[in-house]
Amino acid sequence: MRKPVVLITGAGGEIGHGLIDGLAQRGDRAIVTIDISRLDDTIAKKVDREVTGSILDRALLERLMAEYEIDLIFHLAALLSTRSEFTPVAAHQVNVEGTLSLLEFAQHEGESHGRPVVFIYPSSIAAYGLPSLDEKQNAGKVSEDQYLHPTTMYGCNKLYCELIGTYYARNYKQLAAESHSGRVDFRCARFPGLISALTLPAGGTSDYAPEMIHAAARGENYGCFVRSDTQIPFMAMPDGVDALLALASAPRDGLQRTAYNVGAFSPTAEDIRNVVVKAFPGAEIAWATDDKRQRIVDSWPADVDDNAARRDWGFSPRYDFHRAFSEYLIPTIRKRYA
Ligand code: SER
């Protein structure tokens, strides 16, 4: 029998880096990637086949379908929230039409191989839209079904794709109940801002946290584009990757939802600045608010309730705020720029 195949879209991005490592270590599937750009050497050598191209290229997806028996997809390709505000139509094309193409791709793979394709989708706190700062303060940890009124193109895209993913999954459950071979087993983790020690994000609005840390480590000045009291949830990248891997291997029967909040810690921008300045004493970090980006983070929750993920698939992040900095971010970033 052929080794099963995992497909990762947007594999060259921040999550892709850690995920490829994790999947390569596990070694149970051949790894096929698609990204619009070439992967960097550190990860390229760990994949079995690297395809450079767009998820909007139907012919490319059809060729992959003919060639591989894919039973697991991590669909990471997306334009992030700030970038999407500058190019909303392109964002809709990649984030929504791209996801629809991949869902159709998964459904056809499932049909032709007679077993369901597990489809892992990273959504975001951008799916939320809190109406005011007062309400944000009062809301505390928000659950999956509250405040779903995103204000950004990216947030709308993510929320809608959670819904169409659930639509494809419903189809899957119904078919499985009628003992047909299943098709798309859609599972979504709704992420907070992710902070990686190894890569920098591009075009996101939670980027102030990773940018502040990396700039300090490089000895560069940084102007933080949100107010000091800004609060949104964050997570260290290794926990983000582990969450995706855990969600992918969770037994289907235990999953009571298709979209799950995951959270880890929820510092203010000032809390982050304080630990960064302590770790890198010469760091120059000023406040330089960008109104548009501020409005975006003000509409995101201060924290998320992730009890459903803990209950249904054992989500349990390793890094709280202090461990994330002392055991992961600071030592790894120091080494990186040494
Ligand atoms: N980190 C993302 C962004 O800022 C949120 O999903 O766009």
PDB file of N, CA and C in Angstrom, residues 173-247:
ATOM      1  N   LYS A 173     -20.818  13.706   7.939  1.00  0.00           N
ATOM      2  CA  LYS A 173     -21.438  12.959   9.034  1.00  0.00           C
ATOM      3  C   LYS A 173     -22.661  12.204   8.547  1.00  0.00           C
ATOM      4  N   GLN A 174     -23.436  12.886   7.709  1.00  0.00           N
ATOM      5  CA  GLN A 174     -24.660  12.265   7.188  1.00  0.00           C
ATOM      6  C   GLN A 174     -24.310  11.027   6.361  1.00  0.00           C
ATOM      7  N   LEU A 175     -23.303  11.177   5.490  1.00  0.00           N
ATOM      8  CA  LEU A 175     -22.897  10.047   4.658  1.00  0.00           C
ATOM      9  C   LEU A 175     -22.372   8.908   5.514  1.00  0.00           C
ATOM     10  N   ALA A 176     -21.603   9.272   6.570  1.00  0.00           N
ATOM     11  CA  ALA A 176     -21.042   8.237   7.430  1.00  0.00           C
ATOM     12  C   ALA A 176     -22.173   7.487   8.126  1.00  0.00           C
ATOM     13  N   ALA A 177     -23.213   8.252   8.554  1.00  0.00           N
ATOM     14  CA  ALA A 177     -24.343   7.619   9.239  1.00  0.00           C
ATOM     15  C   ALA A 177     -25.066   6.660   8.307  1.00  0.00           C
ATOM     16  N   GLU A 178     -25.060   6.983   7.029  1.00  0.00           N
ATOM     17  CA  GLU A 178     -25.729   6.092   6.068  1.00  0.00           C
ATOM     18  C   GLU A 178     -24.748   5.031   5.558  1.00  0.00           C
ATOM     19  N   SER A 179     -23.642   4.872   6.236  1.00  0.00           N
ATOM     20  CA  SER A 179     -22.546   3.935   5.918  1.00  0.00           C
ATOM     21  C   SER A 179     -21.948   4.092   4.533  1.00  0.00           C
ATOM     22  N   HIS A 180     -22.020   5.296   3.994  1.00  0.00           N
ATOM     23  CA  HIS A 180     -21.241   5.572   2.792  1.00  0.00           C
ATOM     24  C   HIS A 180     -19.842   5.936   3.268  1.00  0.00           C
ATOM     25  N   SER A 181     -18.885   5.837   2.374  1.00  0.00           N
ATOM     26  CA  SER A 181     -17.559   6.274   2.782  1.00  0.00           C
ATOM     27  C   SER A 181     -17.618   7.781   3.038  1.00  0.00           C
ATOM     28  N   GLY A 182     -16.950   8.217   4.107  1.00  0.00           N
ATOM     29  CA  GLY A 182     -17.014   9.640   4.447  1.00  0.00           C
ATOM     30  C   GLY A 182     -16.190  10.481   3.499  1.00  0.00           C
ATOM     31  N   ARG A 183     -16.321  11.777   3.611  1.00  0.00           N
ATOM     32  CA  ARG A 183     -15.607  12.665   2.685  1.00  0.00           C
ATOM     33  C   ARG A 183     -14.759  13.688   3.421  1.00  0.00           C
ATOM     34  N   VAL A 184     -15.357  14.809   3.821  1.00  0.00           N
ATOM     35  CA  VAL A 184     -14.529  15.851   4.444  1.00  0.00           C
ATOM     36  C   VAL A 184     -14.795  15.914   5.947  1.00  0.00           C
ATOM     37  N   ASP A 185     -13.777  15.606   6.704  1.00  0.00           N
ATOM     38  CA  ASP A 185     -13.870  15.644   8.160  1.00  0.00           C
ATOM     39  C   ASP A 185     -13.219  16.953   8.612  1.00  0.00           C
ATOM     40  N   PHE A 186     -13.997  18.032   8.541  1.00  0.00           N
ATOM     41  CA  PHE A 186     -13.483  19.393   8.767  1.00  0.00           C
ATOM     42  C   PHE A 186     -13.319  19.684  10.260  1.00  0.00           C
ATOM     43  N   ARG A 187     -12.164  20.191  10.640  1.00  0.00           N
ATOM     44  CA  ARG A 187     -11.877  20.521  12.034  1.00  0.00           C
ATOM     45  C   ARG A 187     -11.113  21.848  12.085  1.00  0.00           C
ATOM     46  N   CYS A 188     -11.572  22.745  12.936  1.00  0.00           N
ATOM     47  CA  CYS A 188     -10.995  24.094  12.923  1.00  0.00           C
ATOM     48  C   CYS A 188     -10.558  24.536  14.321  1.00  0.00           C
ATOM     49  N   ALA A 189      -9.341  25.082  14.408  1.00  0.00           N
ATOM     50  CA  ALA A 189      -8.876  25.706  15.655  1.00  0.00           C
ATOM     51  C   ALA A 189      -8.867  27.208  15.432  1.00  0.00           C
ATOM     52  N   ARG A 190      -9.543  27.920  16.322  1.00  0.00           N
ATOM     53  CA  ARG A 190      -9.584  29.380  16.195  1.00  0.00           C
ATOM     54  C   ARG A 190      -8.442  29.959  17.039  1.00  0.00           C
ATOM     55  N   PHE A 191      -7.402  30.428  16.349  1.00  0.00           N
ATOM     56  CA  PHE A 191      -6.164  30.820  17.035  1.00  0.00           C
ATOM     57  C   PHE A 191      -6.179  32.252  17.541  1.00  0.00           C
ATOM     58  N   PRO A 192      -5.429  32.472  18.640  1.00  0.00           N
ATOM     59  CA  PRO A 192      -5.104  33.851  19.040  1.00  0.00           C
ATOM     60  C   PRO A 192      -3.900  34.303  18.216  1.00  0.00           C
ATOM     61  N   GLY A 193      -3.284  35.412  18.541  1.00  0.00           N
ATOM     62  CA  GLY A 193      -2.042  35.803  17.877  1.00  0.00           C
ATOM     63  C   GLY A 193      -0.978  34.757  18.177  1.00  0.00           C
ATOM     64  N   LEU A 194      -0.240  34.350  17.160  1.00  0.00           N
ATOM     65  CA  LEU A 194       0.806  33.348  17.372  1.00  0.00           C
ATOM     66  C   LEU A 194       2.161  34.052  17.375  1.00  0.00           C
ATOM     67  N   ILE A 195       3.046  33.622  18.279  1.00  0.00           N
ATOM     68  CA  ILE A 195       4.377  34.243  18.351  1.00  0.00           C
ATOM     69  C   ILE A 195       5.430  33.164  18.166  1.00  0.00           C
ATOM     70  N   SER A 196       6.217  33.305  17.104  1.00  0.00           N
ATOM     71  CA  SER A 196       7.267  32.340  16.830  1.00  0.00           C
ATOM     72  C   SER A 196       8.635  32.967  17.083  1.00  0.00           C
ATOM     73  N   ALA A 197       9.539  32.156  17.582  1.00  0.00           N
ATOM     74  CA  ALA A 197      10.906  32.633  17.791  1.00  0.00           C
ATOM     75  C   ALA A 197      11.718  32.530  16.511  1.00  0.00           C
ATOM     76  N   LEU A 198      11.212  31.777  15.540  1.00  0.00           N
ATOM     77  CA  LEU A 198      12.024  31.463  14.362  1.00  0.00           C
ATOM     78  C   LEU A 198      11.667  32.281  13.135  1.00  0.00           C
ATOM     79  N   THR A 199      10.425  32.733  13.066  1.00  0.00           N
ATOM     80  CA  THR A 199       9.976  33.463  11.882  1.00  0.00           C
ATOM     81  C   THR A 199       9.215  34.702  12.325  1.00  0.00           C
ATOM     82  N   LEU A 200       9.038  35.638  11.383  1.00  0.00           N
ATOM     83  CA  LEU A 200       8.240  36.827  11.653  1.00  0.00           C
ATOM     84  C   LEU A 200       6.995  36.798  10.783  1.00  0.00           C
ATOM     85  N   PRO A 201       5.863  37.242  11.316  1.00  0.00           N
ATOM     86  CA  PRO A 201       4.655  37.253  10.506  1.00  0.00           C
ATOM     87  C   PRO A 201       4.698  38.380   9.482  1.00  0.00           C
ATOM     88  N   ALA A 202       3.804  38.312   8.501  1.00  0.00           N
ATOM     89  CA  ALA A 202       3.732  39.381   7.503  1.00  0.00           C
ATOM     90  C   ALA A 202       2.273  39.737   7.288  1.00  0.00           C
ATOM     91  N   GLY A 203       1.934  40.976   7.603  1.00  0.00           N
ATOM     92  CA  GLY A 203       0.595  41.456   7.265  1.00  0.00           C
ATOM     93  C   GLY A 203      -0.488  41.170   8.286  1.00  0.00           C
ATOM     94  N   GLY A 204      -0.109  40.731   9.492  1.00  0.00           N
ATOM     95  CA  GLY A 204      -1.120  40.507  10.522  1.00  0.00           C
ATOM     96  C   GLY A 204      -1.258  41.723  11.411  1.00  0.00           C
ATOM     97  N   THR A 205      -2.260  41.715  12.301  1.00  0.00           N
ATOM     98  CA  THR A 205      -2.453  42.850  13.189  1.00  0.00           C
ATOM     99  C   THR A 205      -1.997  42.508  14.603  1.00  0.00           C
ATOM    100  N   SER A 206      -1.832  41.224  14.884  1.00  0.00           N
ATOM    101  CA  SER A 206      -1.229  40.838  16.171  1.00  0.00           C
ATOM    102  C   SER A 206       0.300  40.884  16.059  1.00  0.00           C
ATOM    103  N   ASP A 207       0.810  41.333  14.936  1.00  0.00           N
ATOM    104  CA  ASP A 207       2.262  41.322  14.689  1.00  0.00           C
ATOM    105  C   ASP A 207       3.065  42.190  15.656  1.00  0.00           C
ATOM    106  N   TYR A 208       2.399  43.145  16.348  1.00  0.00           N
ATOM    107  CA  TYR A 208       3.195  44.004  17.241  1.00  0.00           C
ATOM    108  C   TYR A 208       3.960  43.202  18.281  1.00  0.00           C
ATOM    109  N   ALA A 209       3.376  42.092  18.748  1.00  0.00           N
ATOM    110  CA  ALA A 209       4.078  41.313  19.788  1.00  0.00           C
ATOM    111  C   ALA A 209       5.354  40.677  19.231  1.00  0.00           C
ATOM    112  N   PRO A 210       5.244  39.843  18.182  1.00  0.00           N
ATOM    113  CA  PRO A 210       6.484  39.278  17.657  1.00  0.00           C
ATOM    114  C   PRO A 210       7.461  40.335  17.128  1.00  0.00           C
ATOM    115  N   GLU A 211       6.944  41.403  16.515  1.00  0.00           N
ATOM    116  CA  GLU A 211       7.857  42.427  15.976  1.00  0.00           C
ATOM    117  C   GLU A 211       8.664  43.092  17.086  1.00  0.00           C
ATOM    118  N   MET A 212       7.971  43.363  18.211  1.00  0.00           N
ATOM    119  CA  MET A 212       8.631  44.014  19.344  1.00  0.00           C
ATOM    120  C   MET A 212       9.785  43.143  19.862  1.00  0.00           C
ATOM    121  N   ILE A 213       9.515  41.852  19.974  1.00  0.00           N
ATOM    122  CA  ILE A 213      10.511  40.940  20.542  1.00  0.00           C
ATOM    123  C   ILE A 213      11.707  40.794  19.591  1.00  0.00           C
ATOM    124  N   HIS A 214      11.408  40.560  18.319  1.00  0.00           N
ATOM    125  CA  HIS A 214      12.495  40.350  17.353  1.00  0.00           C
ATOM    126  C   HIS A 214      13.313  41.631  17.176  1.00  0.00           C
ATOM    127  N   ALA A 215      12.637  42.800  17.152  1.00  0.00           N
ATOM    128  CA  ALA A 215      13.381  44.056  16.993  1.00  0.00           C
ATOM    129  C   ALA A 215      14.344  44.239  18.165  1.00  0.00           C
ATOM    130  N   ALA A 216      13.860  43.985  19.377  1.00  0.00           N
ATOM    131  CA  ALA A 216      14.721  44.153  20.560  1.00  0.00           C
ATOM    132  C   ALA A 216      15.928  43.220  20.479  1.00  0.00           C
ATOM    133  N   ALA A 217      15.690  41.987  20.048  1.00  0.00           N
ATOM    134  CA  ALA A 217      16.797  41.020  19.975  1.00  0.00           C
ATOM    135  C   ALA A 217      17.831  41.438  18.930  1.00  0.00           C
ATOM    136  N   ARG A 218      17.363  42.154  17.903  1.00  0.00           N
ATOM    137  CA  ARG A 218      18.292  42.601  16.857  1.00  0.00           C
ATOM    138  C   ARG A 218      18.922  43.957  17.190  1.00  0.00           C
ATOM    139  N   GLY A 219      18.514  44.507  18.337  1.00  0.00           N
ATOM    140  CA  GLY A 219      19.047  45.810  18.738  1.00  0.00           C
ATOM    141  C   GLY A 219      18.456  46.960  17.936  1.00  0.00           C
ATOM    142  N   GLU A 220      17.238  46.768  17.385  1.00  0.00           N
ATOM    143  CA  GLU A 220      16.604  47.847  16.605  1.00  0.00           C
ATOM    144  C   GLU A 220      15.522  48.533  17.429  1.00  0.00           C
ATOM    145  N   ASN A 221      15.290  49.810  17.147  1.00  0.00           N
ATOM    146  CA  ASN A 221      14.183  50.523  17.805  1.00  0.00           C
ATOM    147  C   ASN A 221      12.866  50.009  17.249  1.00  0.00           C
ATOM    148  N   TYR A 222      11.813  50.097  18.061  1.00  0.00           N
ATOM    149  CA  TYR A 222      10.516  49.656  17.565  1.00  0.00           C
ATOM    150  C   TYR A 222       9.417  50.625  17.995  1.00  0.00           C
ATOM    151  N   GLY A 223       8.551  50.977  17.070  1.00  0.00           N
ATOM    152  CA  GLY A 223       7.376  51.791  17.375  1.00  0.00           C
ATOM    153  C   GLY A 223       6.164  50.879  17.355  1.00  0.00           C
ATOM    154  N   CYS A 224       5.608  50.620  18.541  1.00  0.00           N
ATOM    155  CA  CYS A 224       4.487  49.666  18.640  1.00  0.00           C
ATOM    156  C   CYS A 224       3.223  50.336  18.109  1.00  0.00           C
ATOM    157  N   PHE A 225       2.540  49.659  17.164  1.00  0.00           N
ATOM    158  CA  PHE A 225       1.430  50.323  16.472  1.00  0.00           C
ATOM    159  C   PHE A 225       0.085  50.234  17.197  1.00  0.00           C
ATOM    160  N   VAL A 226       0.097  49.708  18.450  1.00  0.00           N
ATOM    161  CA  VAL A 226      -1.142  49.746  19.254  1.00  0.00           C
ATOM    162  C   VAL A 226      -0.858  50.392  20.613  1.00  0.00           C
ATOM    163  N   ARG A 227      -1.941  50.813  21.292  1.00  0.00           N
ATOM    164  CA  ARG A 227      -1.810  51.434  22.614  1.00  0.00           C
ATOM    165  C   ARG A 227      -1.259  50.440  23.634  1.00  0.00           C
ATOM    166  N   SER A 228      -0.679  50.977  24.698  1.00  0.00           N
ATOM    167  CA  SER A 228      -0.066  50.118  25.722  1.00  0.00           C
ATOM    168  C   SER A 228      -1.087  49.231  26.441  1.00  0.00           C
ATOM    169  N   ASP A 229      -2.350  49.675  26.535  1.00  0.00           N
ATOM    170  CA  ASP A 229      -3.342  48.873  27.277  1.00  0.00           C
ATOM    171  C   ASP A 229      -4.048  47.843  26.383  1.00  0.00           C
ATOM    172  N   THR A 230      -3.631  47.726  25.143  1.00  0.00           N
ATOM    173  CA  THR A 230      -4.281  46.780  24.213  1.00  0.00           C
ATOM    174  C   THR A 230      -4.100  45.354  24.694  1.00  0.00           C
ATOM    175  N   GLN A 231      -5.197  44.627  24.733  1.00  0.00           N
ATOM    176  CA  GLN A 231      -5.109  43.247  25.223  1.00  0.00           C
ATOM    177  C   GLN A 231      -5.818  42.282  24.280  1.00  0.00           C
ATOM    178  N   ILE A 232      -5.075  41.317  23.787  1.00  0.00           N
ATOM    179  CA  ILE A 232      -5.656  40.203  23.022  1.00  0.00           C
ATOM    180  C   ILE A 232      -4.909  38.924  23.424  1.00  0.00           C
ATOM    181  N   PRO A 233      -5.494  37.766  23.166  1.00  0.00           N
ATOM    182  CA  PRO A 233      -4.793  36.526  23.527  1.00  0.00           C
ATOM    183  C   PRO A 233      -3.676  36.189  22.544  1.00  0.00           C
ATOM    184  N   PHE A 234      -2.660  35.529  23.075  1.00  0.00           N
ATOM    185  CA  PHE A 234      -1.523  35.076  22.261  1.00  0.00           C
ATOM    186  C   PHE A 234      -1.189  33.629  22.611  1.00  0.00           C
ATOM    187  N   MET A 235      -0.352  33.033  21.768  1.00  0.00           N
ATOM    188  CA  MET A 235       0.112  31.667  22.026  1.00  0.00           C
ATOM    189  C   MET A 235       1.504  31.499  21.417  1.00  0.00           C
ATOM    190  N   ALA A 236       2.345  30.727  22.084  1.00  0.00           N
ATOM    191  CA  ALA A 236       3.667  30.428  21.523  1.00  0.00           C
ATOM    192  C   ALA A 236       3.492  29.417  20.391  1.00  0.00           C
ATOM    193  N   MET A 237       4.247  29.615  19.316  1.00  0.00           N
ATOM    194  CA  MET A 237       4.066  28.783  18.129  1.00  0.00           C
ATOM    195  C   MET A 237       4.109  27.269  18.389  1.00  0.00           C
ATOM    196  N   PRO A 238       5.011  26.764  19.247  1.00  0.00           N
ATOM    197  CA  PRO A 238       5.005  25.304  19.450  1.00  0.00           C
ATOM    198  C   PRO A 238       3.648  24.791  19.952  1.00  0.00           C
ATOM    199  N   ASP A 239       2.972  25.597  20.780  1.00  0.00           N
ATOM    200  CA  ASP A 239       1.638  25.186  21.233  1.00  0.00           C
ATOM    201  C   ASP A 239       0.622  25.245  20.094  1.00  0.00           C
ATOM    202  N   GLY A 240       0.799  26.205  19.187  1.00  0.00           N
ATOM    203  CA  GLY A 240      -0.095  26.294  18.031  1.00  0.00           C
ATOM    204  C   GLY A 240       0.035  25.067  17.147  1.00  0.00           C
ATOM    205  N   VAL A 241       1.276  24.679  16.901  1.00  0.00           N
ATOM    206  CA  VAL A 241       1.526  23.501  16.056  1.00  0.00           C
ATOM    207  C   VAL A 241       0.996  22.245  16.743  1.00  0.00           C
ATOM    208  N   ASP A 242       1.287  22.116  18.043  1.00  0.00           N
ATOM    209  CA  ASP A 242       0.786  20.941  18.773  1.00  0.00           C
ATOM    210  C   ASP A 242      -0.736  20.885  18.742  1.00  0.00           C
ATOM    211  N   ALA A 243      -1.373  22.051  18.819  1.00  0.00           N
ATOM    212  CA  ALA A 243      -2.845  22.072  18.789  1.00  0.00           C
ATOM    213  C   ALA A 243      -3.349  21.516  17.461  1.00  0.00           C
ATOM    214  N   LEU A 244      -2.725  21.926  16.360  1.00  0.00           N
ATOM    215  CA  LEU A 244      -3.181  21.427  15.051  1.00  0.00           C
ATOM    216  C   LEU A 244      -2.972  19.916  14.942  1.00  0.00           C
ATOM    217  N   LEU A 245      -1.822  19.442  15.439  1.00  0.00           N
ATOM    218  CA  LEU A 245      -1.543  18.002  15.350  1.00  0.00           C
ATOM    219  C   LEU A 245      -2.502  17.216  16.247  1.00  0.00           C
ATOM    220  N   ALA A 246      -2.787  17.760  17.431  1.00  0.00           N
ATOM    221  CA  ALA A 246      -3.700  17.059  18.350  1.00  0.00           C
ATOM    222  C   ALA A 246      -5.116  17.035  17.768  1.00  0.00           C
ATOM    223  N   LEU A 247      -5.527  18.160  17.209  1.00  0.00           N
ATOM    224  CA  LEU A 247      -6.877  18.208  16.628  1.00  0.00           C
ATOM    225  C   LEU A 247      -6.981  17.222  15.461  1.00  0.00           C
TER     226      LEU A 247
END
